[in-house]
Amino acid sequence: MDTNQTVRHVSNSGRRGRKPSRMDSKTKLEKSRQSARECRARKKLRYQYLEEMVTTREEAIMTLRGELESYHELCKKVDVGEIPDNIQERLDKDHGENT
């Protein structure tokens, strides 16, 4: 053999990857059950969060629909020539809330 060449020896204990499981079936089953419980708990929290988000968005939608309806009423009055006394105050108030 040439002195510039090196010989590499690979032993079985130096393998990469997962080591074989040495758990007995009861331990494995309990670990699986615990994992399933944790998964269900995360799922429950996720659904609670989503339900809260839906409720918040529905409330915002209802508020915006009410505001839109009031603007429709104002526009109808302006179209027939009626100018409500508080229109400028109302527009200033609504504009101030949006900025």
Tab-separated table of C-alpha atoms in Angstrom:
chain	number	residue	atom	x	y	z
A	1	MET	CA	0.000	0.000	0.000
A	2	ASP	CA	1.190	3.519	-0.773
A	3	THR	CA	2.032	5.729	2.199
A	4	ASN	CA	-0.117	8.562	0.759
A	5	GLN	CA	-3.256	6.451	0.878
A	6	THR	CA	-5.212	6.067	4.066
A	7	VAL	CA	-7.432	3.194	4.945
A	8	ARG	CA	-10.727	3.939	6.600
A	9	HIS	CA	-12.459	1.401	8.714
A	10	VAL	CA	-16.182	1.740	9.312
A	11	SER	CA	-17.576	-0.058	12.271
A	12	ASN	CA	-21.208	-1.033	12.747
A	13	SER	CA	-21.498	1.125	15.853
A	14	GLY	CA	-20.764	4.280	13.843
A	15	ARG	CA	-23.941	4.137	11.726
A	16	ARG	CA	-26.048	7.204	11.309
A	17	GLY	CA	-29.770	7.395	11.762
A	18	ARG	CA	-32.166	6.179	14.377
A	19	LYS	CA	-31.115	3.645	16.901
A	20	PRO	CA	-33.339	0.625	17.199
A	21	SER	CA	-36.069	1.067	19.755
A	22	ARG	CA	-35.706	-0.953	22.903
A	23	MET	CA	-39.024	0.019	24.437
A	24	ASP	CA	-41.386	-2.664	25.483
A	25	SER	CA	-44.870	-2.630	24.025
A	26	LYS	CA	-46.550	-1.196	27.156
A	27	THR	CA	-44.193	1.782	27.271
A	28	LYS	CA	-44.641	2.360	23.562
A	29	LEU	CA	-48.426	2.217	23.883
A	30	GLU	CA	-48.415	4.670	26.810
A	31	LYS	CA	-46.179	7.074	24.897
A	32	SER	CA	-48.554	6.883	21.945
A	33	ARG	CA	-51.553	7.591	24.184
A	34	GLN	CA	-49.788	10.580	25.754
A	35	SER	CA	-48.928	11.922	22.325
A	36	ALA	CA	-52.570	11.549	21.248
A	37	ARG	CA	-53.757	13.411	24.392
A	38	GLU	CA	-51.363	16.257	23.667
A	39	CYS	CA	-52.489	16.376	20.046
A	40	ARG	CA	-56.148	16.586	21.086
A	41	ALA	CA	-55.324	19.363	23.567
A	42	ARG	CA	-53.520	21.375	20.861
A	43	LYS	CA	-56.426	20.822	18.486
A	44	LYS	CA	-58.913	22.015	21.127
A	45	LEU	CA	-56.889	25.185	21.750
A	46	ARG	CA	-56.636	25.837	18.022
A	47	TYR	CA	-60.405	25.516	17.596
A	48	GLN	CA	-61.050	27.805	20.581
A	49	TYR	CA	-58.737	30.415	19.074
A	50	LEU	CA	-60.468	30.153	15.693
A	51	GLU	CA	-63.924	30.428	17.285
A	52	GLU	CA	-62.833	33.586	19.116
A	53	MET	CA	-61.510	35.021	15.863
A	54	VAL	CA	-64.797	34.254	14.086
A	55	THR	CA	-66.799	35.885	16.894
A	56	THR	CA	-64.608	38.997	16.800
A	57	ARG	CA	-64.909	39.266	13.033
A	58	GLU	CA	-68.689	38.752	13.131
A	59	GLU	CA	-69.002	41.581	15.662
A	60	ALA	CA	-66.893	43.838	13.439
A	61	ILE	CA	-69.045	42.947	10.439
A	62	MET	CA	-72.238	43.814	12.328
A	63	THR	CA	-70.765	47.156	13.395
A	64	LEU	CA	-69.742	47.956	9.831
A	65	ARG	CA	-73.146	46.943	8.481
A	66	GLY	CA	-74.805	49.302	10.937
A	67	GLU	CA	-72.490	52.111	9.897
A	68	LEU	CA	-73.151	51.373	6.223
A	69	GLU	CA	-76.909	51.431	6.816
A	70	SER	CA	-76.663	54.812	8.527
A	71	TYR	CA	-74.720	56.183	5.543
A	72	HIS	CA	-77.390	54.822	3.191
A	73	GLU	CA	-80.039	56.670	5.198
A	74	LEU	CA	-78.016	59.894	5.084
A	75	CYS	CA	-77.542	59.548	1.335
A	76	LYS	CA	-81.289	58.998	0.824
A	77	LYS	CA	-82.034	62.166	2.774
A	78	VAL	CA	-79.469	64.165	0.811
A	79	ASP	CA	-80.866	62.792	-2.475
A	80	VAL	CA	-84.347	64.113	-1.673
A	81	GLY	CA	-82.947	67.490	-0.626
A	82	GLU	CA	-82.966	67.063	3.125
A	83	ILE	CA	-79.745	67.935	4.881
A	84	PRO	CA	-79.724	66.706	8.439
A	85	ASP	CA	-78.553	69.251	11.019
A	86	ASN	CA	-75.962	66.935	12.528
A	87	ILE	CA	-74.442	65.715	9.265
A	88	GLN	CA	-71.201	67.684	9.595
A	89	GLU	CA	-70.756	66.594	13.216
A	90	ARG	CA	-71.452	63.015	12.264
A	91	LEU	CA	-69.046	63.049	9.335
A	92	ASP	CA	-66.327	64.620	11.499
A	93	LYS	CA	-66.922	62.026	14.211
A	94	ASP	CA	-66.832	59.099	11.767
A	95	HIS	CA	-63.774	60.501	10.008
A	96	GLY	CA	-62.007	60.988	13.361
A	97	GLU	CA	-62.662	57.344	14.354
A	98	ASN	CA	-61.180	56.027	11.108
A	99	THR	CA	-57.917	57.945	11.350
